[in-house]
Short mmCIF file of C-alpha atoms and ligand atoms in Angstrom, two decimals:
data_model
loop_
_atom_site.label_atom_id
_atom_site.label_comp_id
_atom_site.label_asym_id
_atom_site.label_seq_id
_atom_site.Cartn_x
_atom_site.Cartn_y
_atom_site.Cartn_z
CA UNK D 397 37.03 -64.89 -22.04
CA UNK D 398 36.06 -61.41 -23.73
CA UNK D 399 37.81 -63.00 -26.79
CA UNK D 400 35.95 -65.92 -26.88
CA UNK D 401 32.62 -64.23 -26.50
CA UNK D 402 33.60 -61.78 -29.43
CA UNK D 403 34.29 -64.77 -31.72
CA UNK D 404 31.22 -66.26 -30.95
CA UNK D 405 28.81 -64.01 -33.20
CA UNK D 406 27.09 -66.36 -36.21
CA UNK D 407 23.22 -67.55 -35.85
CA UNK D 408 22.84 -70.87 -37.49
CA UNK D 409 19.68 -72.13 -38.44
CA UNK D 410 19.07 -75.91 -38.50
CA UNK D 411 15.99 -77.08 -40.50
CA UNK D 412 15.02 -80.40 -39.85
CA UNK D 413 17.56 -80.50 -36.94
CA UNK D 414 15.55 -83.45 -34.76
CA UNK D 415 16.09 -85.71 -37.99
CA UNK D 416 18.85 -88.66 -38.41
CA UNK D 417 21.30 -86.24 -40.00
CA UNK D 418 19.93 -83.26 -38.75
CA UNK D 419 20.64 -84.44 -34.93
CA UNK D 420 24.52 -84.65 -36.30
CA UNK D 421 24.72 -81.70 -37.78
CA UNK D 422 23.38 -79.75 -34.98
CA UNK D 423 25.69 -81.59 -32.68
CA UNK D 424 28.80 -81.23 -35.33
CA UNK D 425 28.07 -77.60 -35.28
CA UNK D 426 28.03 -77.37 -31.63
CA UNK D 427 31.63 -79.43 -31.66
CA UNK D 428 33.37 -77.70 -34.31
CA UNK D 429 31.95 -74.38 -34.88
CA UNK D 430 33.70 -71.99 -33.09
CA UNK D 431 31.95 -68.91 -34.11
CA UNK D 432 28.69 -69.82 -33.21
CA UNK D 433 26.87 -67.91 -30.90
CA UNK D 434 23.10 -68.86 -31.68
CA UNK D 435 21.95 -72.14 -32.94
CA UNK D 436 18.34 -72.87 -33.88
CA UNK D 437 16.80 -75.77 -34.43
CA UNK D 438 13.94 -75.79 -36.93
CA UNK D 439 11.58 -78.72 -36.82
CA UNK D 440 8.31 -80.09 -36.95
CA UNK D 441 8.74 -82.54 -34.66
CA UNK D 442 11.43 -81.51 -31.12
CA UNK D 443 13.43 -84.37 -29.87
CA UNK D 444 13.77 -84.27 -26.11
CA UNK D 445 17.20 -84.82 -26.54
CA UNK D 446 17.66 -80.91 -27.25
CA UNK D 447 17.39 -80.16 -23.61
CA UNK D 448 21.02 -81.26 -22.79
CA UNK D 449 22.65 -79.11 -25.60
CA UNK D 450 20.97 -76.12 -23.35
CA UNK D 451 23.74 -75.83 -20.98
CA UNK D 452 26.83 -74.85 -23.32
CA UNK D 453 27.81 -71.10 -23.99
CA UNK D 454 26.15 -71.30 -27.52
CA UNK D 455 22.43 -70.64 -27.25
CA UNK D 456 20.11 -73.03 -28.42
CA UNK D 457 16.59 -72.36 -29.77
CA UNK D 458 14.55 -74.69 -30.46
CA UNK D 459 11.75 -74.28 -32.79
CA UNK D 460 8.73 -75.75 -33.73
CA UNK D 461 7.79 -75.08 -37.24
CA UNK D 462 6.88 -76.20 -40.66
CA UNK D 463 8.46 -75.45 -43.78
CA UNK D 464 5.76 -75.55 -45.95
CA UNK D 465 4.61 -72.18 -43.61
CA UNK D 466 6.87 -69.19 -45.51
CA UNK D 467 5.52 -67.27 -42.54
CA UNK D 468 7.23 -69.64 -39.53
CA UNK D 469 10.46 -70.10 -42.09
CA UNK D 470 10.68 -66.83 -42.25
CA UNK D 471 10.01 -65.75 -38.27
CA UNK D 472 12.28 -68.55 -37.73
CA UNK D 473 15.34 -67.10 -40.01
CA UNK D 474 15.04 -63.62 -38.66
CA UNK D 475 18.89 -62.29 -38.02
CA UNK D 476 20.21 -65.90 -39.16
CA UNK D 477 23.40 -65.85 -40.71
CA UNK D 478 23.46 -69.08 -42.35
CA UNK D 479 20.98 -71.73 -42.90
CA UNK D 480 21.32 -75.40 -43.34
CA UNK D 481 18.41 -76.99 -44.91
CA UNK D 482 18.06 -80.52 -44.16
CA UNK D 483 14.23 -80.67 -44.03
CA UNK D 484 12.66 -83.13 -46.11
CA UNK D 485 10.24 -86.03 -46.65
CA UNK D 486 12.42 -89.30 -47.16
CA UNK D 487 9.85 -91.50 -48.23
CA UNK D 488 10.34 -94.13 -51.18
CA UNK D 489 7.47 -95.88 -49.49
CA UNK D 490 4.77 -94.73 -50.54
CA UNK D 491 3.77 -93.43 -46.76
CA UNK D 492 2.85 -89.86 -48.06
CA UNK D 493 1.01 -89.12 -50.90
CA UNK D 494 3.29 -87.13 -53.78
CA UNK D 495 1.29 -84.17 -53.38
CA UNK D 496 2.51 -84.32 -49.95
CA UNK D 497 6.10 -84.74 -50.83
CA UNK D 498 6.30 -81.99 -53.61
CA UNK D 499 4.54 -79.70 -50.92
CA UNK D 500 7.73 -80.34 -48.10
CA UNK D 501 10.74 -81.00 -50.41
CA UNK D 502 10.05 -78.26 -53.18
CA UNK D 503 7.62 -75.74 -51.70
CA UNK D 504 9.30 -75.77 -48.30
CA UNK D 505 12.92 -75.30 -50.10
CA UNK D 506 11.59 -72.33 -52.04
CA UNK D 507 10.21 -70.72 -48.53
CA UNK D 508 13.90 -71.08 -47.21
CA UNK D 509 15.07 -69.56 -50.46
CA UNK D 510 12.03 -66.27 -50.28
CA UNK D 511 12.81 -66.41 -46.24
CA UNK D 512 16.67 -65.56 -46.96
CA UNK D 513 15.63 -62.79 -49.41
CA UNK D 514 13.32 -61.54 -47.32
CA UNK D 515 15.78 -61.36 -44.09
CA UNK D 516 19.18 -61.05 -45.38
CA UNK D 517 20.25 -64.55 -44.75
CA UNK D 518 23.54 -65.01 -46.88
CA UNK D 519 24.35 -68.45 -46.86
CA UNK D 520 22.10 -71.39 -47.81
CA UNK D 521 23.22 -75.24 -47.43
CA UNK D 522 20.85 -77.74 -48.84
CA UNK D 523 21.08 -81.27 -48.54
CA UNK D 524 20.08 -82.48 -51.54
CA UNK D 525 20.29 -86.40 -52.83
CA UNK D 526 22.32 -88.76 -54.78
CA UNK D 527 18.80 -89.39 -56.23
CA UNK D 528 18.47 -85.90 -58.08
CA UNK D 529 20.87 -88.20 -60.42
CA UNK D 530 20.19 -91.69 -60.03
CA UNK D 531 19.49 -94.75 -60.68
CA UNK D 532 17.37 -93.57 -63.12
CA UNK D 533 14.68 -95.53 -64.34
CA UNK D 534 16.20 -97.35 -66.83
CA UNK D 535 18.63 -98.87 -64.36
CA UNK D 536 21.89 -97.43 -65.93
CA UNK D 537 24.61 -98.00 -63.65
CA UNK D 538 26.26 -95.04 -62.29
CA UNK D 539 30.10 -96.95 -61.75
CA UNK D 540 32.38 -94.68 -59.26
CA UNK D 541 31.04 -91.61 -60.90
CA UNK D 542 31.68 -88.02 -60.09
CA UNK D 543 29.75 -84.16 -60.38
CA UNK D 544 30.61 -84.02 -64.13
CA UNK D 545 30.15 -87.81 -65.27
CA UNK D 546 27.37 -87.89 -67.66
CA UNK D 547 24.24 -89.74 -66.83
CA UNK D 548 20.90 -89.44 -68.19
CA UNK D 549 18.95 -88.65 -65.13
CA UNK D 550 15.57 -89.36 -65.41
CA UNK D 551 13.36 -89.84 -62.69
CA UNK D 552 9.11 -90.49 -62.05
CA UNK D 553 9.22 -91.49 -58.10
CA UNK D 554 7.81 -88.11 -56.40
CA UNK D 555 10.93 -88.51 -53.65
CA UNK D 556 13.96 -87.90 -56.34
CA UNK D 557 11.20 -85.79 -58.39
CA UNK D 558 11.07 -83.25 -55.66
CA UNK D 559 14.97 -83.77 -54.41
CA UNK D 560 15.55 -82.42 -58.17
CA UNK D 561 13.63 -79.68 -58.86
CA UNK D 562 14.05 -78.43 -55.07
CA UNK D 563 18.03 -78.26 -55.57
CA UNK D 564 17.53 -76.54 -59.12
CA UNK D 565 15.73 -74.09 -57.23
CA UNK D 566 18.48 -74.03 -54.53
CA UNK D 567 21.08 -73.58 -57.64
CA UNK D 568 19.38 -71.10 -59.38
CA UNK D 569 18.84 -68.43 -56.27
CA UNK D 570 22.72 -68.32 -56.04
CA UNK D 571 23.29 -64.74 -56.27
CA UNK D 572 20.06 -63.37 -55.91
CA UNK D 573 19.73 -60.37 -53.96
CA UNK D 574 18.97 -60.36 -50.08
CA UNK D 575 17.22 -57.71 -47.83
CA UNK D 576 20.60 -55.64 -47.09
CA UNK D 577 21.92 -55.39 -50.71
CA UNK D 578 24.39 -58.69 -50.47
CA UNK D 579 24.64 -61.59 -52.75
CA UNK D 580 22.71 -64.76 -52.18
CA UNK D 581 25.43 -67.63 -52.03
CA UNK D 582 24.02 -71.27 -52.19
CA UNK D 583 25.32 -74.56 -52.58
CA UNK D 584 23.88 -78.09 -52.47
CA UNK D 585 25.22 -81.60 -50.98
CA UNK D 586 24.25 -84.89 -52.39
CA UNK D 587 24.59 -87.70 -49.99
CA UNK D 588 24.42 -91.45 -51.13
CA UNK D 589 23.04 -93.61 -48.58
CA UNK D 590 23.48 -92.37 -45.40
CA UNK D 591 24.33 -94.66 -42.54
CA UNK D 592 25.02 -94.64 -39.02
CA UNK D 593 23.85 -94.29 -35.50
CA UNK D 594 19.94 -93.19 -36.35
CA UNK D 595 19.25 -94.61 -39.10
CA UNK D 596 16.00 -96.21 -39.01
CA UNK D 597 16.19 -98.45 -42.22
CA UNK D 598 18.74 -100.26 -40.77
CA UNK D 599 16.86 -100.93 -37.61
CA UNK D 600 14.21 -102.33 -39.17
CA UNK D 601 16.38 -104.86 -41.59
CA UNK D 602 17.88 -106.17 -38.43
CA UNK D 603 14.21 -106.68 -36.70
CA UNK D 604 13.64 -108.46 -39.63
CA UNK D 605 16.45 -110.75 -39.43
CA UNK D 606 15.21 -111.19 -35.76
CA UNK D 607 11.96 -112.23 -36.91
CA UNK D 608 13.21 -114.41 -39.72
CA UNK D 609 15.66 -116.31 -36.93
CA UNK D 610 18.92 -114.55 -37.48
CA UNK D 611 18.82 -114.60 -40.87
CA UNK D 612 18.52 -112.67 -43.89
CA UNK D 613 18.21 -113.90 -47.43
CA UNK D 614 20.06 -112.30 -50.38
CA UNK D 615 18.08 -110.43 -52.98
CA UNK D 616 20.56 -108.54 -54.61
CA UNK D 617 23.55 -109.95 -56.64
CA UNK D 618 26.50 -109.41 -54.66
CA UNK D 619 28.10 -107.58 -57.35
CA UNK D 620 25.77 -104.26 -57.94
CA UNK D 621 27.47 -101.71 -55.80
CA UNK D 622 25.50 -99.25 -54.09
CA UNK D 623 27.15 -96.03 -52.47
CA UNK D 624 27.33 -95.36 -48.57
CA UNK D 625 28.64 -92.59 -47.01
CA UNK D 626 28.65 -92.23 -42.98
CA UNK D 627 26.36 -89.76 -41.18
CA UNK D 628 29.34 -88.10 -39.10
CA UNK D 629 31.17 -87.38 -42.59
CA UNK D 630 27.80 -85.87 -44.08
CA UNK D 631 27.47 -84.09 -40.90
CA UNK D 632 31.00 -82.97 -41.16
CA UNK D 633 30.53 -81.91 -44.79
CA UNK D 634 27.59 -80.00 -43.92
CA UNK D 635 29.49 -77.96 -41.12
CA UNK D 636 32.62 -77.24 -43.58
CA UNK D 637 30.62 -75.91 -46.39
CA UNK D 638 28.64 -73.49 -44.69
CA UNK D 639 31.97 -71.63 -42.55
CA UNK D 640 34.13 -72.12 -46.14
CA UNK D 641 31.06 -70.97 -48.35
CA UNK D 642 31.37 -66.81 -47.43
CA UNK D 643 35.65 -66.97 -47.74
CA UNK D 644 35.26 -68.77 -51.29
CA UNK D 645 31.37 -67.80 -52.30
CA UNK D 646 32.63 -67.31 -56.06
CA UNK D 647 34.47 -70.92 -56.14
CA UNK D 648 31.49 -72.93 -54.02
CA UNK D 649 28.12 -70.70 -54.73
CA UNK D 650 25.77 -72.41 -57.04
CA UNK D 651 27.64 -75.78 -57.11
CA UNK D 652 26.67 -79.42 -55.93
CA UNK D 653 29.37 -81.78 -53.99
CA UNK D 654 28.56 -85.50 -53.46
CA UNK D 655 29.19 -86.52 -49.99
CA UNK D 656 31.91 -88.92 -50.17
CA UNK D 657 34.32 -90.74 -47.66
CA UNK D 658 36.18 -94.08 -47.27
CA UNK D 659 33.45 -96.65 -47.14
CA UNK D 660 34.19 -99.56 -48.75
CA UNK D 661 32.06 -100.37 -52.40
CA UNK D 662 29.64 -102.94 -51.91
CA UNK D 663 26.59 -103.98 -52.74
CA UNK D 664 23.32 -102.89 -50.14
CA UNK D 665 22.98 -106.30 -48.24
CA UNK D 666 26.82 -106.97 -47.83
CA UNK D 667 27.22 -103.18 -46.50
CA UNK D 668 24.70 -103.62 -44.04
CA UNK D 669 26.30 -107.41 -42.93
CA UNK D 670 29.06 -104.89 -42.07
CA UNK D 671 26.91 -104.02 -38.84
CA UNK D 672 24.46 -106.47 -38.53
CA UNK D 673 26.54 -109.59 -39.23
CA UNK D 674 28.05 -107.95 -35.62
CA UNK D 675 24.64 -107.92 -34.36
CA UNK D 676 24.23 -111.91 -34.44
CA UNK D 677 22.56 -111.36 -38.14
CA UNK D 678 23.69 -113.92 -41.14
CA UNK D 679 22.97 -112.96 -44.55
CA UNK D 680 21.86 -116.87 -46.66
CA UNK D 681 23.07 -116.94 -49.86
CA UNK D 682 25.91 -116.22 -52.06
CA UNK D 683 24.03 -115.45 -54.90
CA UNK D 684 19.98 -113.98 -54.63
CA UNK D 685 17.88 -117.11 -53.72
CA UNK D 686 15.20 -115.46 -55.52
CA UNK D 687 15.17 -114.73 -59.54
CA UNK D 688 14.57 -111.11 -59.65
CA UNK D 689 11.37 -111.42 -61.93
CA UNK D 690 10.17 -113.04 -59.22
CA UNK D 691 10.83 -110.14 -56.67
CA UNK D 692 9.84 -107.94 -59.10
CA UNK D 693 6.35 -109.67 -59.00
CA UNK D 694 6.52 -109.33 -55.27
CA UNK D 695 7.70 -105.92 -55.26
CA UNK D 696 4.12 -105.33 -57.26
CA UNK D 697 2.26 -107.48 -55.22
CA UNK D 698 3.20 -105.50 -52.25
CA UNK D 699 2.79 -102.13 -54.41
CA UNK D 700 -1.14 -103.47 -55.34
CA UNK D 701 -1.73 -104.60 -51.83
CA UNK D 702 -0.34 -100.44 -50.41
CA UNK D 703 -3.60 -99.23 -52.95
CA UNK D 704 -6.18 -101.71 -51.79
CA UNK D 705 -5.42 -101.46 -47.99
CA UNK D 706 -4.78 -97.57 -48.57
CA UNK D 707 -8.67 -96.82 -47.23
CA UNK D 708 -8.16 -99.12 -44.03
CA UNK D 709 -4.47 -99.47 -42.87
CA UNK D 710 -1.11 -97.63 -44.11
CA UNK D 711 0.69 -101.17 -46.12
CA UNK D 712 4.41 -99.51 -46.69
CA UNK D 713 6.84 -102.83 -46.64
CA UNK D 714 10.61 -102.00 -47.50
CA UNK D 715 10.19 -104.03 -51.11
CA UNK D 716 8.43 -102.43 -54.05
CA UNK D 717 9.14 -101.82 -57.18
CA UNK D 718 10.90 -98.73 -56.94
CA UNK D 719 13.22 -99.97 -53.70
CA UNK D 720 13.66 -102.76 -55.58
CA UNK D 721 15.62 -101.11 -58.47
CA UNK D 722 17.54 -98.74 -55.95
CA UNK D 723 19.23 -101.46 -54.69
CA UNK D 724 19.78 -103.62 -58.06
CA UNK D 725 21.40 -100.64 -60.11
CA UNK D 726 24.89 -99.82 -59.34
CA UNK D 727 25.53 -96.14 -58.19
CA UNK D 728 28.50 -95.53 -56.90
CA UNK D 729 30.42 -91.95 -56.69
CA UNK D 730 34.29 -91.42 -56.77
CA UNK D 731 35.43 -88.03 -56.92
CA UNK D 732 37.61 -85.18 -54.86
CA UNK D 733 35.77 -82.54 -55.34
CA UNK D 734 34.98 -81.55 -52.00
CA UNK D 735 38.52 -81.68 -51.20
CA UNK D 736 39.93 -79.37 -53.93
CA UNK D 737 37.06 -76.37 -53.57
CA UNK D 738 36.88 -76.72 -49.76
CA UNK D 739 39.14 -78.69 -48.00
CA UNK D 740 37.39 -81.60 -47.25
CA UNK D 741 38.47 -84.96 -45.62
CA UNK D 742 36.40 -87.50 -43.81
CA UNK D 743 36.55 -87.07 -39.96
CA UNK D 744 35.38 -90.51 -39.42
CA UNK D 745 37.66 -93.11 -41.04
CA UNK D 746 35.76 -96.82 -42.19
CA UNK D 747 37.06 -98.44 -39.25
CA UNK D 748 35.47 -95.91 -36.67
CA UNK D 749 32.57 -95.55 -38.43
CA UNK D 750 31.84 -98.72 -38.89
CA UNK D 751 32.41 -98.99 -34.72
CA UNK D 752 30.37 -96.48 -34.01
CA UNK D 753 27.51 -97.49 -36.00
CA UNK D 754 27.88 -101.48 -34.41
CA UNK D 755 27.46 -100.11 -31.11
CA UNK D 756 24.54 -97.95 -31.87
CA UNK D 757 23.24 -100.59 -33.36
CA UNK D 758 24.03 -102.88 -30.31
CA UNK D 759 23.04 -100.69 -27.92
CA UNK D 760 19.63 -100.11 -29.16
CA UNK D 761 19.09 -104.00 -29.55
CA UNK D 762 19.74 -103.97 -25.43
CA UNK D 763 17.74 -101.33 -24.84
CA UNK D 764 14.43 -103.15 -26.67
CA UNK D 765 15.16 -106.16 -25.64
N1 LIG G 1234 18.74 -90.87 -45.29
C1 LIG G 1234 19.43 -90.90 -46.41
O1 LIG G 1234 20.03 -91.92 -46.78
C2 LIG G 1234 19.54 -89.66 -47.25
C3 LIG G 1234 18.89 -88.47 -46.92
N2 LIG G 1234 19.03 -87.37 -47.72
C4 LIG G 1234 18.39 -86.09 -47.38
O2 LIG G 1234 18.85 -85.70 -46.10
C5 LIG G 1234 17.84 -84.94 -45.44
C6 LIG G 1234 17.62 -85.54 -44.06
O3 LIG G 1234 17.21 -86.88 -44.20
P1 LIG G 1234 17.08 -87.86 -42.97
O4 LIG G 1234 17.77 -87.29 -41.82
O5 LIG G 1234 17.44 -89.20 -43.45
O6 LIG G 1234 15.51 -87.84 -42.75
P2 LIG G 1234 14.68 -87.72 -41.41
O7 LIG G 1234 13.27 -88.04 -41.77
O8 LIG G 1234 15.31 -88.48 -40.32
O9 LIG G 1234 14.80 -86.17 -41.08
C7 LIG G 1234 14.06 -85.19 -41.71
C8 LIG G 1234 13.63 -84.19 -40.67
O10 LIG G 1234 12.86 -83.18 -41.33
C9 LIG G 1234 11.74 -82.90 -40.52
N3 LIG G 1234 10.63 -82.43 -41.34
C10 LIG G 1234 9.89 -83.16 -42.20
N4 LIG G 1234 8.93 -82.42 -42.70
C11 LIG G 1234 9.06 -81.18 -42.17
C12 LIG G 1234 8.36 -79.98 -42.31
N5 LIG G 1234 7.28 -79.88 -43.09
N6 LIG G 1234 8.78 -78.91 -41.62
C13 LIG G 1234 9.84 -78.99 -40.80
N7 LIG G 1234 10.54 -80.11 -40.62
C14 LIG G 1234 10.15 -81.19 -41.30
C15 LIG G 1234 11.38 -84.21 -39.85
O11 LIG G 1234 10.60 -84.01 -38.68
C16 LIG G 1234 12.76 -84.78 -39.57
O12 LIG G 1234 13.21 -84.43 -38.29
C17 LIG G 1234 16.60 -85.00 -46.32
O13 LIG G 1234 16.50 -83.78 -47.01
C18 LIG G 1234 16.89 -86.13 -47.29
O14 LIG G 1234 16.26 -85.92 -48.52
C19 LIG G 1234 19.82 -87.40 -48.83
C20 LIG G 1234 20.48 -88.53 -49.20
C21 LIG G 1234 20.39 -89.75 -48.45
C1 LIG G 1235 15.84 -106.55 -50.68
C2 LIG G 1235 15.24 -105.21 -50.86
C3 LIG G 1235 15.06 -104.96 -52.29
C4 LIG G 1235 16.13 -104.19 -50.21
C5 LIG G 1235 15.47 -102.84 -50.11
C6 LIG G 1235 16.49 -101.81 -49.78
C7 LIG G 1235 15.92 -100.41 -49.88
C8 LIG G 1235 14.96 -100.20 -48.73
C9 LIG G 1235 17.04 -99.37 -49.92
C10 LIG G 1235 17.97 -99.65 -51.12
C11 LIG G 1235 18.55 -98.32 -51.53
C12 LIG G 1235 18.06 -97.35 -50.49
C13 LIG G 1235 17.99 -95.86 -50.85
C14 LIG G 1235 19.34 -95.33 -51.30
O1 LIG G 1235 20.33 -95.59 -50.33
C15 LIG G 1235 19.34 -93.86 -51.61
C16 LIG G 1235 18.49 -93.02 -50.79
C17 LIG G 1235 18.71 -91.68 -50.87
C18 LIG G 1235 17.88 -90.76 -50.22
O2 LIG G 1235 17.96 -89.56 -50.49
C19 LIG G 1235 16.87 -91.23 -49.25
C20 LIG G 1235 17.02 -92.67 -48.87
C21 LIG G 1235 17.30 -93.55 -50.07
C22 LIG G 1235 16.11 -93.40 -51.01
C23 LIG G 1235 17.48 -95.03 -49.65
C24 LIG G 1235 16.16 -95.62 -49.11
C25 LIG G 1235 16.22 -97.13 -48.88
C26 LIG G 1235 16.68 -97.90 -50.11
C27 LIG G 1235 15.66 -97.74 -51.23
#
């Protein structure tokens, strides 16, 4: 028992822990983290569920904060050993303005960088995007690409805008100097599209398929592929990186790993018939019923109609132009190099992933029906 309490002795800080990914990685941590002693969980918004983590030997703080406030970052990081920064505005929808999403994604990522400095924390995970690459907006394809493939990554949307310059900041603070004298060591993870049991997007696709009568239509030719990784294997990345990144700081600090594991290639729609098809959903179409000038006119329809209803209702519909050329520009990632600098393997294989996420996904459906 004494030994156990003397391994426990790391503070972990969580930021954004209450989000879809955030939730796993606090609850990875909690599995598969021996060491911990102190977890906190740094969020603007506290899910409920936190209460029944309260009862294991690791002590769990919950925090309500903003990262855009150095001063609560920085109260909040106090003593923390490592810090995993998952905190950020997803939004491709044009819900927040850009202003808004520069101010969480960049400014909130350099108060985690000045809040390390300024407390000693050593160790800095961000979860960055596949987006900081592409699709860019000329709608190269990205085919099975790794960390050194060459792409011309050029973006305009404020989301991958901010996701890039917030993980050059992350890059460029490895080895600055912390309060204490040691090293800063940093390192950044670049999920593709994350799926799994949270994931909102998904939800509402299949409540659209509801409303439609079961049925979805295809949009996107069956052949652009569009990358997928699982939540539990991003989670699992997450937790690997930051107890590997002090043993091999000069190997891992300052680089990026894509999050990678053994989800099968496919385009956006057919990946999500992997679940929903389960759910009772059928996808119409072998090839998109729609030409995609035509969507594209849609996509700007719906991106006119978000500006004229802006003063009386928030108009944010999946399809605009920007979605729109996500999901019709292959990006897909192949590489190992999680594996060779850290050790990496995927603790969820396709098969239970895939499981896992069907049942969530059933579940749910129960549960508002
Ligand atoms: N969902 C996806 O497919 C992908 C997500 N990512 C990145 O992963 C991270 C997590 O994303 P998700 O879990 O999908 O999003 P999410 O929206 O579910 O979670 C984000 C969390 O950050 C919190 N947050 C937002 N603004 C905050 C603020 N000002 N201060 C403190 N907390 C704040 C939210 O309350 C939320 O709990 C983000 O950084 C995102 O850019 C990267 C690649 C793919
Ligand atoms: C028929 C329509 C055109 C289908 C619209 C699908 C879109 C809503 C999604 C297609 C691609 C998704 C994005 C992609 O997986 C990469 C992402 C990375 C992130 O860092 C955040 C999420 C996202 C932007 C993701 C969002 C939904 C899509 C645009």
């Amino acid at each position: 028992m004494a030994d156990f309490a003397q391994a426990q002795k790391l503070v972990y800080l969580v930021t954004g822990g209450c989000g879809f990914l955030g939730e796993h990685v606090v609850r990875m941590l909690l599995q598969r983290e021996p060491r911990l002693r102190e977890l906190r969980i740094f969020d603007l918004h506290l899910g409920s569920w936190l209460e029944e983590l309260k009862t294991g030997t690791v002590q769990v703080t919950a925090i309500q904060g903003d990262v855009t406030q150095a001063d609560e970052v920085a109260a909040a990081m106090a003593g923390a050993h490592v810090v995993i920064h998952t905190a950020g505005l997803v939004d491709v929808f044009g819900r927040a303005s850009p202003e808004t999403i520069h101010e969480v994604n960049v400014q909130g990522t350099q108060n985690v960088i000045e809040a390390c400095v300024q407390t000693g924390t050593q160790f800095l995970v961000y979860t960055s995007s596949m987006e900081v690459v592409g699709p860019n907006i000329k709608g190269h394809p990205f085919y099975r690409g790794n960390e050194d493939t060459p792409y011309e990554a050029v973006h305009r949307h404020p989301y991958p805008c901010s996701k890039a310059l917030a993980e050059q900041l992350v890059l460029e603070a490895n080895g600055r100097e912390v309060h204490g004298g040691l090293p800063l060591v940093t390192c950044a993870l670049r999920p593709t599209g994350i799926y799994g049991e949270g994931h909102q997007i998904m939800r509402d696709i299949y409540h659209q398929g509801l409303r439609l009568g079961g049925r979805l239509f295809r949009a996107i030719p069956a052949s652009v592929e569009h990358g997928r990784v699982y939540v539990g294997n991003v989670a699992w990345m997450h937790v690997l990186v930051a107890r590997e990144l002090e043993q091999r700081a000069a190997l891992m600090g300052g680089q990026v790993y894509f999050c990678y594991d053994k989800s099968p290639y496919k385009s956006y729609e057919d990946f999500n018939m992997e679940f929903l098809g389960p759910c009772g959903l059928r996808l119409v179409g072998t090839r998109p019923l729609l030409p995609y000038w035509l969507l594209m006119l849609l996509a700007v329809l719906n991106a006119l109609l978000q500006w004229l209803l802006r003063p009386l209702l928030l108009y944010a519909p999946l399809l605009n132009p920007y979605t729109l050329a996500m999901a019709n520009t292959t990006f897909t990632v192949s590489t190992n190099k999680a594996q060779r600098h850290f050790g990496y393997e995927p603790l969820f294989s396709w098969e239970e992933s895939r499981t896992r996420t069907i049942l969530w996904m059933q579940a749910k459906d129960s549960v508002a029906q």
